[in-house]
GROMACS .gro file of C-alpha atoms in nm:
model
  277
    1UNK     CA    1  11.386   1.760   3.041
    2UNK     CA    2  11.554   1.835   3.385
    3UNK     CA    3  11.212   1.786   3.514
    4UNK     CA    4  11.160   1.434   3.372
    5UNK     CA    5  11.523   1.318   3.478
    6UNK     CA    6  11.464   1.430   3.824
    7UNK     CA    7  11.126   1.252   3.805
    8UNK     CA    8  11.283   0.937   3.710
    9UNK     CA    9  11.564   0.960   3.942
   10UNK     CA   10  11.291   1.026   4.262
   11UNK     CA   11  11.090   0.744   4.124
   12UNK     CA   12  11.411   0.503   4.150
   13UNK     CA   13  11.516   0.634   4.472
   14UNK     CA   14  11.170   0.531   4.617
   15UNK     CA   15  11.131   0.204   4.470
   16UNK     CA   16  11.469   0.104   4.606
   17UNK     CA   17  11.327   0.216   4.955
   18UNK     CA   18  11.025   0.079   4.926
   19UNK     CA   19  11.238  -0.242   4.786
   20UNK     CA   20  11.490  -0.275   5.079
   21UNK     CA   21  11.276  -0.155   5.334
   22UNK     CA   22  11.034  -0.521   5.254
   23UNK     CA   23  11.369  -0.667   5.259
   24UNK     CA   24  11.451  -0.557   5.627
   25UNK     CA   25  11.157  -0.673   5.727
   26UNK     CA   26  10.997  -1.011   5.864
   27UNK     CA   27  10.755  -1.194   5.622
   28UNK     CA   28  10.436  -1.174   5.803
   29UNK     CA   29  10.456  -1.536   5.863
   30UNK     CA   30  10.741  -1.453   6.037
   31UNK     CA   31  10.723  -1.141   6.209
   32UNK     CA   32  10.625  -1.296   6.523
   33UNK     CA   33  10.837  -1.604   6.531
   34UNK     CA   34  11.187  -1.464   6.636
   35UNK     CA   35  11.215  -1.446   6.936
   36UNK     CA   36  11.336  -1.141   7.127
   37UNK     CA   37  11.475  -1.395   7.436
   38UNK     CA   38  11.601  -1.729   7.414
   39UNK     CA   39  11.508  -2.051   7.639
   40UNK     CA   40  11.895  -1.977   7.763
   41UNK     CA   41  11.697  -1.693   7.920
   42UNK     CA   42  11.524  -1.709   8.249
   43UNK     CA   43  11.172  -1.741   8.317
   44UNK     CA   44  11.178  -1.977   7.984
   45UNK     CA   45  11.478  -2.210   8.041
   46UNK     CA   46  11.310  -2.300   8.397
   47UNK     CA   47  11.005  -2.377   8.181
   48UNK     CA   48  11.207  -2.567   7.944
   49UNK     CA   49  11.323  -2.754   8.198
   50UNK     CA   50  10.998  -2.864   8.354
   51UNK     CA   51  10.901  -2.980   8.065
   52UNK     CA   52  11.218  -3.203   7.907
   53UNK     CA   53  11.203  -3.306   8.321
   54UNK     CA   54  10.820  -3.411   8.294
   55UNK     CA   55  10.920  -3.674   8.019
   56UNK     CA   56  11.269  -3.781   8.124
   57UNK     CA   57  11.196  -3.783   8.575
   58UNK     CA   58  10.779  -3.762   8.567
   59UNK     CA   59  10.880  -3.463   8.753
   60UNK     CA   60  10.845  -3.084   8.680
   61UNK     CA   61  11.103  -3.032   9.009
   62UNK     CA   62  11.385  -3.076   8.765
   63UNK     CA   63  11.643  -2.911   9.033
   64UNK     CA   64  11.548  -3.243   9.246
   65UNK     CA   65  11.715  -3.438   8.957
   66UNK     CA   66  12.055  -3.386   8.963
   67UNK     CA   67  12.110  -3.733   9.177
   68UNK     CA   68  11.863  -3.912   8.974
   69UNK     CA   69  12.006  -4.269   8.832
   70UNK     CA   70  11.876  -4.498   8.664
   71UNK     CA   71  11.874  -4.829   8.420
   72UNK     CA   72  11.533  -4.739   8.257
   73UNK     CA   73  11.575  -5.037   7.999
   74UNK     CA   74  11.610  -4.813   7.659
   75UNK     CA   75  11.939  -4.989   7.554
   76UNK     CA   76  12.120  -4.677   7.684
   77UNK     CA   77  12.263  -4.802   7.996
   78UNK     CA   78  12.240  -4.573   8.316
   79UNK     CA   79  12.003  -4.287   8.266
   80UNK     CA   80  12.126  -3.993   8.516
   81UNK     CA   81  12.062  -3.658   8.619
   82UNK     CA   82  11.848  -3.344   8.500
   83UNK     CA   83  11.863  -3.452   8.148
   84UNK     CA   84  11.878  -3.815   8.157
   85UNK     CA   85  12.247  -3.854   8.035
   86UNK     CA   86  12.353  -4.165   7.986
   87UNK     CA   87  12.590  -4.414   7.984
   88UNK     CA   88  12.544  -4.555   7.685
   89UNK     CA   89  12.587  -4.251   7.444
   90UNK     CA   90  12.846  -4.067   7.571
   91UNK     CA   91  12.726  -3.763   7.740
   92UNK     CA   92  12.720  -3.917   8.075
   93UNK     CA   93  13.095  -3.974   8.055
   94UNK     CA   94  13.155  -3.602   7.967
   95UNK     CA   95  12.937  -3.481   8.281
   96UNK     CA   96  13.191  -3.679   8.469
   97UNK     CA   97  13.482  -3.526   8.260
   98UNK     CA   98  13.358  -3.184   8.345
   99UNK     CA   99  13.289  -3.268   8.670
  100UNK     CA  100  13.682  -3.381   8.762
  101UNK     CA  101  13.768  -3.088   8.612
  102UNK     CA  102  13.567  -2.879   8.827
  103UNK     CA  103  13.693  -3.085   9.165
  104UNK     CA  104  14.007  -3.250   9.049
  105UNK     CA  105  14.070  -3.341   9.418
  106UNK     CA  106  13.882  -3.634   9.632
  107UNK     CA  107  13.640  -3.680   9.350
  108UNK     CA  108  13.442  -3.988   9.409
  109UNK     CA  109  13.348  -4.044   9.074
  110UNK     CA  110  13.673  -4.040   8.890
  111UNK     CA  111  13.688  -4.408   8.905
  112UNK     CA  112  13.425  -4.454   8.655
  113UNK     CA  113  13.598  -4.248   8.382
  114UNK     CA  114  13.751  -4.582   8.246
  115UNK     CA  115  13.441  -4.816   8.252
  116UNK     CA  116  13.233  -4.541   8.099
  117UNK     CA  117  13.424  -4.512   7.799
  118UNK     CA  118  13.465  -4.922   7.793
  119UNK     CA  119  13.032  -4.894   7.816
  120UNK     CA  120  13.026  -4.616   7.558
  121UNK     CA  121  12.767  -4.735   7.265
  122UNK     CA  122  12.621  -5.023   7.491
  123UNK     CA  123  12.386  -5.099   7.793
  124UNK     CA  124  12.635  -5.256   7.993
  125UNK     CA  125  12.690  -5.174   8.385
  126UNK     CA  126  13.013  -5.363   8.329
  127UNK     CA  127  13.260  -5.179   8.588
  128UNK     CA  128  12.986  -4.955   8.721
  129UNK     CA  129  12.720  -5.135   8.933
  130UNK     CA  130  12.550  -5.025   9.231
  131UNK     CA  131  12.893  -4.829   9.376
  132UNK     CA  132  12.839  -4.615   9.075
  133UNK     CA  133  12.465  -4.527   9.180
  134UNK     CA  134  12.579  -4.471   9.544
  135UNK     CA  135  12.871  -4.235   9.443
  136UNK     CA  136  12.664  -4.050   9.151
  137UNK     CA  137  12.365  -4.014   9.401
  138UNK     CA  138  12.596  -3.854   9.650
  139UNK     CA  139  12.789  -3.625   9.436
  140UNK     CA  140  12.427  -3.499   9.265
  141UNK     CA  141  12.356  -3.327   9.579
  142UNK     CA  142  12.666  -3.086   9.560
  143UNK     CA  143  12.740  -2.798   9.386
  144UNK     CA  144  13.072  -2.921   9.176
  145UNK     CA  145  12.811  -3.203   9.018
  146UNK     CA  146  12.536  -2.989   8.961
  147UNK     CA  147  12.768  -2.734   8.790
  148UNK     CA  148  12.917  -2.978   8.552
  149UNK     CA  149  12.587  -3.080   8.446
  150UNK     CA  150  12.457  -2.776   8.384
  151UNK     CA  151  12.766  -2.706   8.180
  152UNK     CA  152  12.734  -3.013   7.980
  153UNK     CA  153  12.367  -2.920   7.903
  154UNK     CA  154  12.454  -2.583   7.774
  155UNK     CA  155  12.709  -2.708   7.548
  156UNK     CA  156  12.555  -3.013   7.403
  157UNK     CA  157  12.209  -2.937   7.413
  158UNK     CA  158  12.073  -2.569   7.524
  159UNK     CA  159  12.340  -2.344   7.285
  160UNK     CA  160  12.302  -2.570   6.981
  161UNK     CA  161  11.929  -2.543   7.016
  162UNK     CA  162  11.919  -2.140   7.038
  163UNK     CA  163  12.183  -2.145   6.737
  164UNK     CA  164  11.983  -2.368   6.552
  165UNK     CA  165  11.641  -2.195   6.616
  166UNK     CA  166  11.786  -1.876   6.528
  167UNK     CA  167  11.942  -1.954   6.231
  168UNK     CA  168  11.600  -2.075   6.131
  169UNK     CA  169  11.437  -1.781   6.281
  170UNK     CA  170  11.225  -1.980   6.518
  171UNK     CA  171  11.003  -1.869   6.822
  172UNK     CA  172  11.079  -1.959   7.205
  173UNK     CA  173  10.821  -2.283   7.120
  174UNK     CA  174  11.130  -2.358   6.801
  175UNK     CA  175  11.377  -2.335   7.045
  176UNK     CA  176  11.218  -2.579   7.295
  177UNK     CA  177  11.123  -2.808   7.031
  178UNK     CA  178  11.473  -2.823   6.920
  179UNK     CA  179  11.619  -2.863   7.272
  180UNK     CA  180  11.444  -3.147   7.351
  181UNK     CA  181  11.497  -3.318   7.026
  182UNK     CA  182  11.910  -3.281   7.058
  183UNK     CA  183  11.818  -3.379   7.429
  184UNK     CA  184  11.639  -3.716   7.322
  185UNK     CA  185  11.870  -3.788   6.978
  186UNK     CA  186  12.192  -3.636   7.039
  187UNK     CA  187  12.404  -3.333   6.821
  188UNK     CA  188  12.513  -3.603   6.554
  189UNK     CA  189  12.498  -3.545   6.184
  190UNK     CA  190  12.337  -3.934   6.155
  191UNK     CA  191  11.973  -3.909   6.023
  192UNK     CA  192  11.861  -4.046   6.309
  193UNK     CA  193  12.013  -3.708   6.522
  194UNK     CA  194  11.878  -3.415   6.563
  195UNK     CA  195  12.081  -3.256   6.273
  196UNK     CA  196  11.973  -3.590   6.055
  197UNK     CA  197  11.605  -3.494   6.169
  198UNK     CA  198  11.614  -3.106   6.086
  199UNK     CA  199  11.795  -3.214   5.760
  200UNK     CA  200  11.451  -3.381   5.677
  201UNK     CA  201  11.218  -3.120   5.781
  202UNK     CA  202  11.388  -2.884   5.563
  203UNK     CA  203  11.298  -3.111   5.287
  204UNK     CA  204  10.995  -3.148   5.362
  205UNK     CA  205  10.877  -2.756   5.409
  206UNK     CA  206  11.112  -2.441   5.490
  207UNK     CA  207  11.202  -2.253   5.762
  208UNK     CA  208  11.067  -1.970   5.833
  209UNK     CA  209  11.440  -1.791   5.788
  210UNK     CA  210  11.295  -1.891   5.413
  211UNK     CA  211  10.965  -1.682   5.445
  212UNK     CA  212  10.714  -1.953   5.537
  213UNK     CA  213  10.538  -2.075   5.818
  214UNK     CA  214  10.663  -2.128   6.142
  215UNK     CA  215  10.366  -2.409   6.268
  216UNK     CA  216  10.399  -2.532   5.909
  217UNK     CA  217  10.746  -2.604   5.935
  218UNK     CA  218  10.766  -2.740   6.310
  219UNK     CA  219  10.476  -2.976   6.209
  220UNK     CA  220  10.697  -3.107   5.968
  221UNK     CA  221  11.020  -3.166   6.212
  222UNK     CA  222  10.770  -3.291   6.466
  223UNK     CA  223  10.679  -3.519   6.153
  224UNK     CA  224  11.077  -3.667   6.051
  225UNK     CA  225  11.143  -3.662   6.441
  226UNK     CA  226  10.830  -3.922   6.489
  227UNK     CA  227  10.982  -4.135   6.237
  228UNK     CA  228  11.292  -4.193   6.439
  229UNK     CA  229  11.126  -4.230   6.761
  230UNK     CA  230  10.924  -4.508   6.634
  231UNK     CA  231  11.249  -4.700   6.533
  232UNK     CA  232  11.323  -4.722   6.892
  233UNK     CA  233  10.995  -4.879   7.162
  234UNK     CA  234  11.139  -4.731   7.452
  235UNK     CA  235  10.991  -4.411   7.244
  236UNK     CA  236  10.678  -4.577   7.107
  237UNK     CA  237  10.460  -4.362   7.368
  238UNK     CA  238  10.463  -4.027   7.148
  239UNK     CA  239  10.336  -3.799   7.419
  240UNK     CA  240  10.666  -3.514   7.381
  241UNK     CA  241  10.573  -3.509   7.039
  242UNK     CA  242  10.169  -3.508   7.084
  243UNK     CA  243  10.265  -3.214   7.354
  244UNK     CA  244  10.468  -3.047   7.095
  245UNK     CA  245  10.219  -3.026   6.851
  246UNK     CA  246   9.966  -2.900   7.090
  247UNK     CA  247  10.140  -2.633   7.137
  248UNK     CA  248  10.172  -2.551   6.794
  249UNK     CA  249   9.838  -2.591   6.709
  250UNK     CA  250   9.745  -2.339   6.973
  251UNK     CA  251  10.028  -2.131   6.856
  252UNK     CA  252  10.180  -2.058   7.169
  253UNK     CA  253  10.482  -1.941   7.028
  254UNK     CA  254  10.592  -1.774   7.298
  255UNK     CA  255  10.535  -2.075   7.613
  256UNK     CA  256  10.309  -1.871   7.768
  257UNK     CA  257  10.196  -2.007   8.116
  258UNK     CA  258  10.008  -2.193   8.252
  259UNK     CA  259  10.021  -2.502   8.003
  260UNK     CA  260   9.911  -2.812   8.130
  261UNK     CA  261   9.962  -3.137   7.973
  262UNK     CA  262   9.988  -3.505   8.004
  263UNK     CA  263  10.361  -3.703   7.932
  264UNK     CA  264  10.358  -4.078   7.973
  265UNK     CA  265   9.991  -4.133   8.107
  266UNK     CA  266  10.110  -3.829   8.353
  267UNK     CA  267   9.909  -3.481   8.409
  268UNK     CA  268  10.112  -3.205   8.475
  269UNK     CA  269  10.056  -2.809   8.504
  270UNK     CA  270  10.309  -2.518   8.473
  271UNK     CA  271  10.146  -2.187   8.586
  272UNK     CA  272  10.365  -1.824   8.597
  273UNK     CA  273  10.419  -1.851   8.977
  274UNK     CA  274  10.609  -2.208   8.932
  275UNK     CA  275  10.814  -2.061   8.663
  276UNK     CA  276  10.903  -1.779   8.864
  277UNK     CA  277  10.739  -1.527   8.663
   0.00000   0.00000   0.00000
C-alpha cells in the first residue's frame, strides 16, 4: 500500500514538472521571437534608424538629419529633423520644449514656442515662416538640438515601441515595425494611432505573448496599419509597409544585414559595416 501511495505521489510530482516546465517555456512559435536585445540597443537602433530615415529624408545618413525642415505637403505643417516631427501634431513643439530646457540661455528657437502651439492640429506656418527654417537649420547642427531630439524620440516613439513589442513578445523585426508605426501615427489611443492600430491586429489574430505566430500576427498589424495609411494620400505609396512585409516573409526576425530595399521609388542597401557591426 505504501508502495502504491508513493507511486502515486512520484507520478504527481512529475506531471506537475513536466506541467510547469511547458509552462516556462516559449511556444515553439515563439521561442525565437523575443528578443534577447532591443532596437534601443546598438548595432539595431542605428539600423532602425536608417530605415524610418530612408522613408521620412530618402536618406540612410539619418545623423545628417537633425537640421532637416521641411513643408512636405501632408497637412502636417513643417516636417523636421531625424524623425520628421512636425508642426502640425505636436511633437515638434515638444523637441523645442526639451530643447529650452536643455539650453535655457540664448536659445534661438524659443520664440516659436507660442506659434507652435497656436499651429498645433493644422498646416499653418502662421508665426513661423522662413526665420523658423533658418533658426531650426542652425540649431540642428549643435549638440543641445540634437540631444533634445533624441530625447523626444526615446520617449514618444523608441521606449513605447520596446514596451509594446515586449509585452507582445515580439522579435527585433516587432520592435521596428512598431517604432515606425508610433513614428508615422503617433502614441494616441484614436484608432487611427498606433495603439488604435495594434488594438485591431489583436482582433484580428494574437500575439505571440498568446502562443501564436509571430509573421502571422505582424501580417495582420501590417494589415489594420494599411487601412489607416490609405485614409491619408500623402501615404498612398505603401512602400514601409511592402518593406515590412518583406521582411516578414523572409523571416528576418532578427534585421540581419545587409537588407536592401526600395522606399518611395528609392533603392537603398544596409550592409554590417554601415551599421557598425
Amino acid at each position: 500500500m505504501k508502495k502504491t501511495i508513493l507511486g502515486l505521489v512520484s507520478l504527481l510530482i512529475s506531471i506537475g514538472c513536466i506541467y510547469f516546465c511547458f509552462q516556462g517555456k516559449d511556444h515553439p512559435s515563439t521561442r525565437n521571437s523575443i528578443a534577447e536585445k532591443t532596437i534601443a540597443d546598438s548595432p539595431y537602433r542605428d539600423i532602425v534608424y536608417a530605415f524610418v530615415s530612408s522613408a521620412e529624408n530618402s536618406s540612410t545618413d539619418y545623423e545628417q538629419q537633425y537640421s532637416y525642415i521641411e513643408d512636405i505637403q501632408d497637412g502636417r505643417g513643417y516636417t523636421a529633423g531625424i524623425i520628421g516631427f512636425t508642426s502640425g501634431t505636436g511633437d515638434l513643439l515638444e523637441v523645442i520644449k526639451q530643447y529650452q530646457r536643455i539650453k535655457p540661455e540664448n536659445n534661438s528657437l524659443v520664440k516659436y514656442l507660442d506659434p507652435l502651439e497656436n499651429v498645433d492640429g493644422s498646416d499653418s506656418h502662421e508665426g513661423l515662416g522662413t526665420s523658423f527654417e533658418d533658426d531650426w537649420k542652425k540649431a540642428g547642427q549643435t549638440e543641445e538640438l540634437i540631444q533634445a531630439q533624441d530625447e523626444i524620440v526615446d520617449k514618444m516613439y523608441l521606449s513605447p515601441a520596446v514596451k509594446y513589442a515586449e509585452k507582445d513578445h515580439l522579435s527585433l523585426l516587432g520592435q521596428y515595425i512598431y517604432y515606425d508605426a508610433l513614428v508615422v501615427h503617433g502614441p494616441g489611443e484614436d484608432p487611427d494611432s498606433f495603439n488604435g492600430i495594434r488594438k485591431e491586429a489583436l482582433k484580428a489574430s494574437k500575439a505571440p505573448s498568446q502562443q501564436r505566430d509571430e509573421a502571422e500576427y505582424l501580417s495582420a498589424f501590417l494589415q489594420a496599419r494599411t487601412k489607416i495609411m490609405q485614409k491619408e494620400e500623402a501615404h498612398e505609396d505603401l512602400s514601409r509597409i511592402d518593406f515590412q512585409q518583406r521582411l516578414i516573409d523572409e523571416k528576418n526576425y532578427d534585421i540581419a544585414l545587409p537588407i536592401s530595399w526600395v522606399m518611395y521609388g528609392d533603392t537603398f542597401e544596409l550592409t554590417e559595416e554601415d551599421a557598425g557591426k
